[in-house]
XYZ file of C-alpha atoms in Angstrom:
722
model
C 2.230 5.708 -16.830
C 2.554 8.837 -18.942
C 3.610 12.119 -17.375
C 2.668 15.418 -19.015
C 5.227 18.211 -19.215
C 2.588 20.902 -18.636
C -0.947 21.096 -17.288
C -3.789 23.480 -18.088
C -7.171 24.021 -16.459
C -9.668 26.031 -18.527
C -12.920 27.066 -16.839
C -16.013 28.501 -18.496
C -18.731 29.781 -16.138
C -22.006 31.303 -17.314
C -24.159 33.073 -14.724
C -27.847 33.919 -15.003
C -28.114 36.940 -12.727
C -29.348 34.902 -9.751
C -27.125 35.605 -6.704
C -27.720 32.077 -5.381
C -26.548 30.511 -8.640
C -23.494 32.795 -8.567
C -22.680 31.511 -5.063
C -23.125 27.925 -6.260
C -20.647 28.560 -9.078
C -18.129 29.989 -6.614
C -18.463 26.872 -4.456
C -17.830 24.679 -7.496
C -14.774 26.707 -8.485
C -13.303 26.500 -4.990
C -13.264 22.690 -5.281
C -12.218 22.555 -8.948
C -9.286 24.933 -8.476
C -8.210 22.998 -5.359
C -8.324 19.658 -7.185
C -6.562 20.895 -10.323
C -4.462 23.347 -8.362
C -1.577 25.553 -9.353
C 1.877 24.456 -8.268
C 4.213 26.071 -5.735
C 6.594 27.123 -8.511
C 6.321 28.060 -12.201
C 5.863 24.986 -14.375
C 4.254 22.997 -11.557
C 0.567 22.198 -11.158
C -2.162 23.455 -13.486
C -2.101 26.833 -15.197
C -5.644 28.127 -14.610
C -7.515 30.201 -17.193
C -11.083 31.294 -16.422
C -13.810 32.858 -18.559
C -16.318 34.409 -16.169
C -19.834 35.421 -17.140
C -19.702 35.797 -20.940
C -22.678 37.805 -22.187
C -23.001 36.469 -25.710
C -21.752 33.748 -28.011
C -18.985 35.903 -29.452
C -17.408 36.247 -25.984
C -17.028 32.472 -25.756
C -15.747 32.129 -29.316
C -13.155 34.841 -28.727
C -12.082 33.076 -25.514
C -11.602 29.795 -27.381
C -9.226 31.632 -29.682
C -7.288 33.633 -27.076
C -7.033 30.903 -24.420
C -5.106 28.600 -26.750
C -7.310 25.546 -26.157
C -7.129 24.480 -29.792
C -3.349 24.926 -29.800
C -2.668 22.863 -26.668
C 0.562 20.951 -27.247
C 1.008 17.196 -27.386
C 2.722 16.962 -23.995
C 0.088 19.089 -22.252
C -2.601 17.684 -19.946
C -5.724 19.735 -20.691
C -8.748 19.939 -18.367
C -11.858 21.955 -19.291
C -14.638 22.626 -16.769
C -17.933 24.112 -17.960
C -20.772 25.176 -15.658
C -23.889 26.898 -16.977
C -27.581 26.575 -17.627
C -28.196 24.665 -20.827
C -30.820 23.237 -23.137
C -31.169 20.600 -25.851
C -32.744 21.833 -29.076
C -35.107 19.851 -31.258
C -32.102 18.966 -33.428
C -30.607 17.127 -30.387
C -27.822 19.722 -30.143
C -26.912 20.993 -26.695
C -26.504 24.742 -26.068
C -25.206 26.812 -23.173
C -27.720 29.508 -22.252
C -26.001 32.901 -22.125
C -27.565 36.093 -20.713
C -28.228 37.194 -24.282
C -29.638 33.857 -25.473
C -33.095 33.821 -27.063
C -34.538 30.309 -26.556
C -36.372 30.667 -29.879
C -33.050 31.409 -31.633
C -30.650 28.917 -30.041
C -28.633 28.524 -33.246
C -27.865 32.231 -33.401
C -27.760 33.259 -29.741
C -26.921 30.114 -27.769
C -23.427 28.653 -27.491
C -23.153 25.120 -28.930
C -21.591 23.249 -26.012
C -19.760 20.802 -28.223
C -17.804 23.606 -29.867
C -15.959 24.028 -26.561
C -15.696 20.268 -26.078
C -14.347 19.634 -29.579
C -11.921 22.559 -29.314
C -10.234 20.604 -26.518
C -10.593 17.137 -28.034
C -9.201 18.215 -31.417
C -6.192 19.970 -29.920
C -2.817 18.235 -30.012
C -2.959 17.400 -26.287
C -2.798 13.627 -25.824
C -4.638 13.787 -22.515
C -7.905 15.731 -22.299
C -10.687 15.801 -19.709
C -13.863 17.850 -20.203
C -16.504 18.120 -17.463
C -19.839 19.613 -18.489
C -22.055 20.665 -15.580
C -25.153 22.132 -17.215
C -28.848 21.445 -17.516
C -29.345 18.285 -19.590
C -25.562 17.882 -19.946
C -26.002 14.316 -21.159
C -27.619 15.873 -24.243
C -24.170 16.548 -25.727
C -23.832 12.811 -26.390
C -25.710 12.446 -29.698
C -23.873 15.233 -31.520
C -20.524 14.468 -29.901
C -20.578 10.849 -31.040
C -20.816 12.103 -34.631
C -18.206 14.844 -34.275
C -15.593 12.549 -32.756
C -15.601 10.501 -35.962
C -13.688 13.370 -37.545
C -10.898 13.197 -34.969
C -7.615 11.759 -36.193
C -7.392 8.077 -35.345
C -4.212 8.691 -33.364
C -6.165 11.013 -31.032
C -8.336 8.193 -29.727
C -5.735 5.421 -30.022
C -2.780 7.014 -28.227
C -4.217 9.371 -25.645
C -6.892 9.515 -22.957
C -9.813 11.634 -24.152
C -12.613 11.747 -21.573
C -15.831 13.766 -21.418
C -18.053 13.691 -18.320
C -21.651 14.951 -18.131
C -23.052 15.663 -14.666
C -26.796 15.657 -15.435
C -29.246 13.507 -17.353
C -31.750 14.543 -20.006
C -34.413 16.940 -18.659
C -32.396 17.487 -15.472
C -31.387 20.938 -14.185
C -27.797 22.028 -13.654
C -26.244 20.924 -10.373
C -25.273 24.063 -8.492
C -24.258 23.595 -4.883
C -25.028 19.879 -5.206
C -22.171 19.267 -7.622
C -19.827 21.298 -5.441
C -20.728 18.941 -2.581
C -20.294 15.865 -4.807
C -16.839 17.035 -5.891
C -15.848 17.831 -2.314
C -17.036 14.438 -1.050
C -15.280 12.624 -3.896
C -12.094 14.579 -3.195
C -12.214 13.642 0.506
C -12.977 9.978 -0.260
C -10.057 9.764 -2.667
C -7.777 11.397 -0.115
C -8.140 8.483 2.275
C -10.715 5.716 1.890
C -10.082 5.002 -1.799
C -6.474 4.172 -0.960
C -5.122 4.665 -4.486
C -1.348 4.822 -4.176
C -0.295 6.320 -7.520
C -0.186 10.008 -8.528
C -2.959 9.857 -11.149
C -6.428 8.329 -11.351
C -8.081 6.418 -14.142
C -11.376 7.700 -15.520
C -13.063 4.639 -13.978
C -11.730 5.547 -10.529
C -12.816 9.167 -10.963
C -16.364 8.184 -11.934
C -16.482 5.658 -9.084
C -15.575 8.431 -6.634
C -18.270 10.718 -8.077
C -20.846 7.915 -7.905
C -19.899 7.128 -4.305
C -20.264 10.806 -3.385
C -23.605 11.101 -5.212
C -24.966 8.079 -3.332
C -23.953 9.650 -0.021
C -25.539 12.980 -0.958
C -28.758 11.267 -2.044
C -28.876 9.373 1.235
C -28.140 12.389 3.426
C -30.563 14.783 1.686
C -33.185 12.331 0.456
C -32.430 13.152 -3.192
C -32.430 10.980 -6.300
C -29.626 12.458 -8.390
C -28.507 9.970 -11.067
C -24.864 10.979 -10.826
C -22.282 11.909 -13.481
C -21.478 9.617 -16.386
C -18.944 9.521 -19.193
C -20.243 10.393 -22.651
C -16.804 9.780 -24.146
C -14.016 7.815 -22.580
C -10.603 6.614 -23.620
C -8.794 3.816 -21.836
C -10.874 3.101 -18.759
C -8.036 1.597 -16.718
C -5.225 3.910 -17.846
C -4.067 6.510 -15.292
C -4.199 9.937 -16.890
C -2.355 13.147 -15.931
C -5.646 15.047 -16.281
C -6.816 13.386 -13.049
C -4.424 14.119 -10.174
C -4.995 11.818 -7.204
C -5.848 13.819 -4.051
C -4.764 10.887 -1.883
C -1.335 10.377 -3.388
C 1.469 10.579 -0.866
C 4.910 9.768 -2.274
C 6.259 6.786 -0.376
C 9.669 7.480 1.155
C 12.184 5.264 -0.616
C 14.234 3.853 2.250
C 15.824 0.970 0.335
C 16.034 -0.165 -3.271
C 13.199 -2.175 -4.798
C 15.041 -5.501 -4.644
C 14.996 -5.345 -0.827
C 11.904 -3.332 0.084
C 9.545 -6.286 0.731
C 11.519 -7.347 3.799
C 13.242 -4.104 4.840
C 12.028 -1.819 7.611
C 9.572 0.900 6.610
C 10.235 4.622 6.841
C 7.674 4.872 9.668
C 9.459 2.211 11.729
C 12.849 3.835 11.257
C 11.570 7.300 12.125
C 10.042 5.911 15.302
C 13.336 4.466 16.458
C 15.272 7.582 15.533
C 12.986 9.703 17.681
C 14.407 10.704 21.073
C 11.172 9.651 22.796
C 11.711 6.077 21.685
C 14.567 5.261 23.949
C 17.488 7.340 22.694
C 19.241 8.680 25.755
C 21.401 11.063 23.715
C 22.715 11.712 20.219
C 25.436 9.162 20.958
C 22.795 6.483 21.489
C 21.913 4.840 18.135
C 18.545 3.683 19.505
C 17.287 0.178 20.231
C 16.615 -0.665 16.578
C 20.284 -0.231 15.728
C 21.780 -1.552 18.964
C 19.394 -4.243 20.294
C 19.641 -8.061 19.997
C 23.391 -7.924 19.551
C 24.142 -11.670 19.566
C 21.633 -12.529 16.838
C 22.563 -9.509 14.733
C 26.248 -10.432 14.955
C 25.498 -13.944 13.703
C 23.557 -12.629 10.712
C 26.302 -10.124 9.923
C 28.967 -12.812 10.138
C 26.966 -15.040 7.802
C 26.538 -12.438 5.044
C 30.269 -11.731 5.199
C 31.128 -15.407 4.800
C 31.034 -18.080 2.096
C 28.000 -19.517 0.342
C 25.626 -21.391 2.580
C 22.231 -21.372 4.254
C 21.124 -19.720 7.483
C 17.659 -20.360 8.902
C 16.219 -17.763 11.282
C 13.495 -19.469 13.289
C 11.515 -19.238 16.491
C 8.021 -19.172 17.892
C 5.428 -16.702 16.652
C 6.197 -13.043 17.433
C 9.733 -13.765 18.658
C 11.224 -11.234 16.234
C 12.285 -13.317 13.218
C 11.119 -10.825 10.616
C 12.482 -7.905 12.633
C 16.066 -9.183 12.719
C 15.951 -10.062 9.016
C 14.476 -6.638 8.215
C 17.258 -4.940 10.159
C 19.964 -6.857 8.288
C 18.350 -6.166 4.908
C 17.852 -2.468 5.668
C 21.335 -1.820 7.013
C 22.935 -3.544 4.013
C 21.121 -1.376 1.474
C 23.214 1.171 -0.426
C 20.440 3.782 -0.637
C 19.770 3.513 3.094
C 23.443 3.847 3.958
C 23.774 6.880 1.683
C 20.967 8.742 3.473
C 22.215 11.412 5.906
C 19.050 10.791 7.920
C 20.249 7.350 9.026
C 24.029 7.579 8.680
C 24.682 8.806 12.224
C 22.703 6.040 13.932
C 24.346 3.373 11.749
C 27.819 4.724 12.479
C 27.220 4.443 16.228
C 25.991 0.839 16.065
C 28.451 -1.940 16.810
C 30.405 -2.588 13.598
C 30.224 -6.366 13.939
C 26.400 -6.178 13.974
C 26.082 -4.095 10.788
C 26.159 -6.020 7.481
C 28.502 -4.706 4.822
C 26.964 -2.324 2.327
C 25.456 -4.265 -0.572
C 26.011 -7.645 1.100
C 22.322 -8.619 0.766
C 21.155 -8.443 -2.823
C 17.541 -9.641 -2.891
C 14.935 -9.905 -0.129
C 11.376 -11.142 -0.639
C 8.451 -12.205 1.511
C 6.762 -15.565 0.941
C 3.545 -14.320 2.560
C 0.518 -15.632 0.625
C 2.767 -16.638 -2.262
C 2.853 -19.951 -4.043
C 5.959 -21.322 -5.763
C 5.456 -19.475 -9.065
C 4.941 -16.092 -7.425
C 7.913 -16.626 -5.110
C 10.403 -17.795 -7.727
C 9.297 -15.002 -10.070
C 9.811 -12.427 -7.301
C 13.333 -13.697 -6.650
C 14.228 -14.043 -10.321
C 13.052 -10.611 -11.435
C 14.904 -8.891 -8.588
C 18.088 -10.722 -9.546
C 17.701 -9.619 -13.152
C 16.992 -13.150 -14.389
C 14.647 -14.086 -17.183
C 12.596 -17.269 -17.502
C 13.921 -19.837 -19.952
C 11.358 -19.685 -22.767
C 12.738 -22.880 -24.316
C 10.973 -24.777 -21.546
C 7.265 -25.645 -21.951
C 4.997 -22.609 -21.668
C 2.632 -24.744 -19.609
C 5.265 -25.012 -16.867
C 6.273 -21.436 -15.913
C 7.876 -22.631 -12.667
C 10.272 -24.781 -14.699
C 11.057 -21.794 -16.915
C 12.099 -19.772 -13.872
C 14.036 -22.688 -12.371
C 16.126 -22.912 -15.524
C 16.468 -19.137 -15.636
C 17.927 -19.120 -12.115
C 20.156 -22.078 -12.912
C 21.494 -20.206 -15.950
C 22.204 -17.182 -13.756
C 24.375 -19.204 -11.381
C 26.135 -21.231 -14.073
C 26.836 -18.448 -16.599
C 30.200 -16.758 -16.343
C 30.077 -13.231 -14.956
C 31.388 -11.569 -18.116
C 28.669 -13.113 -20.282
C 26.047 -12.402 -17.650
C 27.022 -8.737 -17.488
C 26.528 -8.347 -21.226
C 23.074 -9.963 -21.252
C 21.667 -8.549 -18.003
C 23.327 -5.156 -17.734
C 20.001 -3.281 -17.618
C 18.150 -5.454 -15.098
C 20.526 -7.079 -12.633
C 21.505 -3.962 -10.601
C 25.112 -5.165 -10.617
C 24.240 -8.484 -8.950
C 25.723 -10.435 -11.854
C 29.194 -9.103 -10.989
C 29.140 -10.785 -7.568
C 30.962 -14.009 -6.695
C 28.287 -14.833 -4.130
C 24.699 -13.598 -4.207
C 22.746 -13.218 -0.958
C 18.985 -13.840 -1.011
C 16.563 -13.470 1.912
C 13.218 -15.306 1.923
C 11.135 -14.321 4.938
C 7.788 -15.655 6.156
C 8.060 -19.086 4.552
C 5.456 -20.385 7.015
C 3.009 -17.739 5.709
C 3.261 -19.020 2.140
C 0.131 -20.282 0.418
C 1.980 -23.596 -0.118
C 5.201 -23.683 1.879
C 6.120 -27.283 1.040
C 5.762 -26.585 -2.690
C 7.921 -23.467 -2.289
C 10.656 -25.577 -0.698
C 10.361 -28.204 -3.437
C 10.083 -25.913 -6.465
C 12.032 -22.811 -5.425
C 14.656 -23.720 -2.828
C 15.635 -27.281 -3.773
C 16.657 -26.324 -7.352
C 19.274 -23.894 -5.971
C 20.646 -26.272 -3.322
C 23.846 -26.924 -5.250
C 24.829 -23.258 -5.357
C 24.600 -22.829 -1.576
C 27.199 -25.539 -0.902
C 30.304 -23.344 -0.839
C 32.108 -20.530 -2.694
C 32.173 -22.512 -5.921
C 28.835 -24.151 -5.336
C 29.753 -27.161 -7.467
C 28.933 -29.940 -5.050
C 25.528 -31.543 -4.983
C 23.869 -31.530 -1.570
C 22.077 -34.878 -1.273
C 18.311 -34.886 -0.875
C 17.288 -37.220 1.984
C 14.944 -40.104 1.354
C 12.099 -38.322 3.164
C 11.959 -35.795 0.339
C 11.746 -38.349 -2.439
C 9.901 -36.998 -5.411
C 11.563 -33.598 -5.103
C 13.640 -32.489 -8.090
C 17.342 -33.073 -7.470
C 19.836 -30.308 -8.090
C 22.184 -31.140 -10.929
C 25.911 -30.686 -10.158
C 26.485 -28.135 -12.910
C 29.639 -26.000 -12.866
C 28.777 -22.773 -11.036
C 30.292 -19.358 -11.557
C 28.786 -17.844 -8.422
C 27.550 -19.128 -5.094
C 24.439 -18.448 -3.038
C 23.966 -17.291 0.529
C 20.380 -18.036 1.463
C 18.690 -16.662 4.582
C 15.268 -18.120 5.371
C 12.817 -16.900 7.999
C 10.366 -19.556 9.209
C 8.276 -20.090 12.320
C 8.777 -23.175 14.470
C 7.870 -24.399 17.928
C 10.387 -23.887 20.688
C 12.342 -27.028 21.661
C 11.267 -28.462 24.995
C 7.815 -26.840 25.022
C 4.558 -28.848 25.221
C 3.754 -27.755 21.667
C 7.043 -29.189 20.419
C 6.362 -32.448 22.255
C 2.965 -32.729 20.581
C 4.615 -32.121 17.214
C 7.130 -34.945 17.693
C 6.998 -37.262 14.707
C 5.432 -34.629 12.463
C 7.558 -32.996 9.804
C 7.423 -29.256 10.416
C 8.790 -26.715 7.960
C 12.028 -26.361 9.917
C 12.604 -30.111 9.612
C 11.787 -29.978 5.896
C 14.376 -27.250 5.427
C 17.027 -29.105 7.409
C 16.395 -32.192 5.298
C 17.102 -30.152 2.165
C 19.914 -28.092 3.739
C 21.527 -30.453 6.287
C 24.541 -28.169 6.729
C 22.430 -25.052 7.334
C 23.127 -22.824 10.311
C 20.115 -22.265 12.569
C 19.584 -19.090 14.579
C 16.725 -19.136 17.077
C 15.092 -15.859 18.070
C 13.397 -17.439 21.100
C 16.455 -18.967 22.722
C 18.437 -18.132 25.812
C 18.636 -14.401 26.423
C 15.340 -13.537 24.734
C 13.825 -12.275 27.997
C 16.669 -9.780 28.406
C 16.175 -8.693 24.785
C 12.451 -8.179 25.384
C 13.155 -6.195 28.554
C 15.501 -3.893 26.627
C 12.907 -3.545 23.853
C 10.133 -2.708 26.325
C 12.375 -0.172 28.077
C 12.976 1.588 24.760
C 9.229 1.722 24.093
C 8.421 3.014 27.584
C 11.144 5.664 27.764
C 8.877 8.338 26.292
C 5.923 7.673 28.611
C 4.574 10.597 30.630
C 5.381 8.729 33.847
C 8.770 7.474 32.590
C 11.125 10.260 33.668
C 12.904 8.009 36.175
C 15.057 5.430 34.312
C 14.833 3.048 37.269
C 11.023 3.054 37.085
C 11.143 2.390 33.344
C 13.630 -0.458 33.787
C 11.498 -2.079 36.478
C 8.365 -1.757 34.342
C 10.137 -3.253 31.322
C 11.415 -6.200 33.341
C 7.926 -6.823 34.695
C 6.524 -6.857 31.160
C 9.278 -9.208 29.994
C 8.510 -11.652 32.807
C 4.862 -11.879 31.750
C 5.011 -11.973 27.931
C 7.222 -15.015 27.478
C 9.062 -14.906 24.143
C 6.676 -12.512 22.386
C 7.959 -9.138 21.202
C 4.452 -8.527 19.857
C 2.902 -8.838 23.319
C 5.653 -6.649 24.756
C 4.776 -3.919 22.255
C 1.033 -4.166 22.928
C 1.626 -4.080 26.684
C 3.975 -1.097 26.370
C 1.372 0.802 24.342
C -1.209 0.253 27.072
C 1.272 1.369 29.735
C 2.197 4.486 27.766
C -1.450 5.473 27.309
C -2.414 5.061 30.965
C -0.981 5.166 34.445
C 1.835 2.668 34.123
C 2.418 2.280 37.853
C -1.272 1.590 38.487
C -1.502 -1.010 35.721
C 1.660 -2.803 36.828
C 0.166 -3.056 40.314
C -3.207 -4.287 39.058
C -3.519 -8.095 39.400
C -6.302 -8.155 36.789
C -4.137 -6.389 34.181
C -1.219 -8.700 34.922
C -3.461 -11.754 34.613
C -4.611 -10.512 31.212
C -0.976 -9.961 30.273
C -0.266 -13.572 31.238
C -2.859 -14.619 28.658
C -0.792 -12.959 25.960
C -2.130 -11.391 22.784
C -5.723 -12.411 23.484
C -5.736 -10.876 26.947
C -4.182 -7.609 25.766
C -6.565 -7.412 22.827
C -9.616 -7.940 25.030
C -8.518 -5.078 27.267
C -8.129 -2.725 24.316
C -11.407 -3.916 22.826
C -13.245 -3.242 26.092
C -12.035 0.377 26.008
C -12.661 1.088 22.335
C -15.694 3.210 23.232
C -13.153 5.865 24.278
C -12.448 6.246 20.547
C -16.149 6.672 19.760
C -16.537 3.131 18.407
C -19.002 0.356 19.102
C -17.212 -2.758 20.424
C -18.879 -5.213 18.044
C -18.362 -2.993 14.999
C -14.716 -2.354 15.884
C -14.147 -6.092 16.266
C -15.802 -6.804 12.900
C -13.678 -4.144 11.179
C -10.501 -5.598 12.663
C -11.480 -9.183 11.844
C -12.186 -8.223 8.224
C -8.507 -7.395 7.679
C -7.505 -10.909 8.745
C -9.364 -12.477 5.822
C -7.695 -10.459 3.075
C -5.707 -12.357 0.484
C -2.408 -11.131 -0.892
C -0.848 -8.301 1.098
C -4.062 -7.113 2.741
C -7.573 -5.772 2.227
C -8.323 -2.434 0.503
C -10.422 0.126 2.322
C -12.746 1.441 -0.383
C -16.044 -0.467 -0.251
C -14.313 -3.835 0.282
C -13.321 -3.416 3.937
C -16.773 -2.199 5.078
C -18.520 -4.933 3.059
C -16.446 -7.743 4.600
C -16.947 -6.314 8.097
C -20.715 -6.106 7.580
C -20.754 -9.720 6.421
C -18.895 -10.826 9.556
C -21.169 -8.723 11.755
C -24.334 -9.766 9.884
C -25.477 -6.154 10.137
C -25.019 -2.847 8.356
C -22.322 -0.496 9.643
C -23.523 3.074 9.232
C -20.875 5.667 8.338
C -18.338 2.858 7.930
C -15.619 5.091 6.465
C -15.714 7.383 9.489
C -15.517 4.395 11.837
C -12.536 2.972 9.964
C -10.912 6.388 10.246
C -11.432 6.336 14.026
C -10.150 2.781 14.225
C -6.932 3.764 12.449
C -6.483 6.733 14.766
C -7.368 4.988 18.021
C -6.035 2.410 20.457
C -6.616 -0.502 18.063
C -4.423 1.010 15.334
C -1.403 -0.855 16.717
C -3.008 -4.146 15.727
C -2.871 -3.207 12.035
C -0.250 -2.464 9.433
C -0.581 -1.239 5.861
C 1.063 -2.030 2.560
C 0.589 -1.335 -1.149
C -0.701 -3.907 -3.624
C -1.882 -3.287 -7.193
C -1.542 0.483 -6.686
C -3.868 0.441 -3.660
C -3.157 0.819 0.049
C -4.180 -2.384 1.832
C -4.510 -3.227 5.513
C -3.805 -6.410 7.452
C -3.072 -7.472 11.041
C 0.348 -6.281 12.189
C 1.451 -9.874 12.742
C 0.245 -13.238 11.470
C -0.320 -14.235 15.092
C -2.903 -11.445 15.339
C -4.410 -12.566 12.042
C -4.827 -16.127 13.281
C -6.400 -14.881 16.517
C -8.885 -12.650 14.672
C -9.851 -15.376 12.202
C -10.599 -17.760 15.107
C -12.589 -15.221 17.104
C -14.614 -15.530 19.307
C -12.208 -17.193 21.679
C -13.253 -19.912 24.085
C -14.799 -18.670 27.352
C -12.302 -17.157 29.767
C -12.984 -19.748 32.463
C -11.787 -22.586 30.218
C -8.479 -20.972 29.277
C -5.110 -21.554 30.901
C -4.549 -20.667 34.550
C -2.823 -17.439 35.561
C 0.845 -17.551 34.707
C 0.363 -19.822 31.691
C -0.110 -18.922 28.056
C -3.064 -20.657 26.440
C -2.847 -22.962 23.475
C -3.890 -20.119 21.216
C -0.590 -18.428 22.094
C 1.659 -21.189 20.833
C 4.037 -20.778 17.949
């Protein structure tokens, strides 16, 4: 993505003496100058130059000379906005109508619109945007298509030259209407469009204008055709002439190699807040001090020799959370931040991984073997082995990883200095793969991604072959090549809890945990749902409830947290949902309500039904809110984008139109159901998905079976199993 060193906004407005048209122009300018706004300091934002109310053609020509449009420099992003009455002559040329224009003498007294347009396009600026809002603005097309032939070839090949006309042939100028269209497009891009980069493409800009025009037509019973491009450069190339109103720089908590698994800035800020369970500045907060036994085991592992550690447990028992904590606390950028340093320093030293001890962390969610091995390889600074068949990219990456582990460090440093982030200097590399059970093909990921690196996880030298059991026949065996570095591998995977009815049913079936233990027979296993989990959940719930309006008495909070822990089994997810309901309402009343406790016994489903029944408090219809939530559970990849896709999927599930869908999504994200969702970024767009795969599975299966047929009070139904 190109970044311009300077930005200029040039505005030409031509009034006709009508006070109403003058007001319409002012409304347009208020939006235009807000979109292409000046910066807080010199050299930032757009330098705005405005020609107001020229009387005759010479005024415009003099402005073109004095404003420096034609002399715009190569590294300048140039935006020109023109608003005026206009007309197309019999020669198919378009003219701006000035106060002194004689319609019978357009050539002499009118201002040829394309002279302004070409002044910008034929400047040296690589990135140019011209918006023409005039009567019959589309009429500039015929002449402009001829004039642009005289532009240097490099102008159209290297830059982004875009011209937008707001009106069609024989259509009047859009006064207040275009101000409304711009304002609606601006608001839509701020939120619903969900574009996560600083600049838009011309396609995205036109899409926003079209969306706004459709809304305006619907609201005012109009039939405006909407703006269109009469000249466009690269349709999918972000351009610095189109700042994105919705861009919010994402706080960089950890380095890229670890960010898929690490905690988000929002999560960390929550736990740093005093209202989230910090008794004093000496208290590091639950995130940094909770689940001590498990965190100590992970810390000990990443300080030790090469090997494999599997973090497993039932759904929602905190597998991803403990891995995220380890990944986050090991990151150099995180540790260097003054914002987090104090809390880390007060955490128990034997539960905090050494700085830089985890090198790569990726999520297997919705990934197949190629996507997963590529994610690991690129973050390690590896390259695929192009000597292998191009038809087998997985094999290319397998050999690339094998070369990484078997190449001496000195050679590796020379060849990968720019991409490996210093990983190639390590004796042992630590890799985290979380969410293996959420992979698109978990068994293939084990076979094609994990098995080929088995040999390097066998010890500091990694030279011994770990035998592949007979049950995994057909899997590629790891060759006992001489290794120059070892591998510590941490894997997060869901499993049933030993001794439960679900585990008994699964007897004889090869679950993912058993597949992993067959490949890594010497692996350490850490269960997040084992002995002591109820005490961990009680401490977690107490931290969540400490900021409640009724939670001033620590004894009351402790009792409430213990009550929650007794009812939610091994589920941290259910503990969080229950705590949110207690914080919102009268905690004492709910804890004494047998109906609420019976719903809590039913787990995620029971808690969700309670929130769903009260969604009208947020101004939402129950069925529409349910459809909007369910839609996020069917998204592929990292989630579902908001703009147009989310409402369309929800309407399909509901089998009915959802009026004002964007506003209802906005209320959903700001209401009691927001805790059931999380967001991410994929392909430069913000996407939404259920906050946990357990929620996703529940929403995909909805509606649930009738309440009367579910488990008795005190039991957790089959839909709550791991």
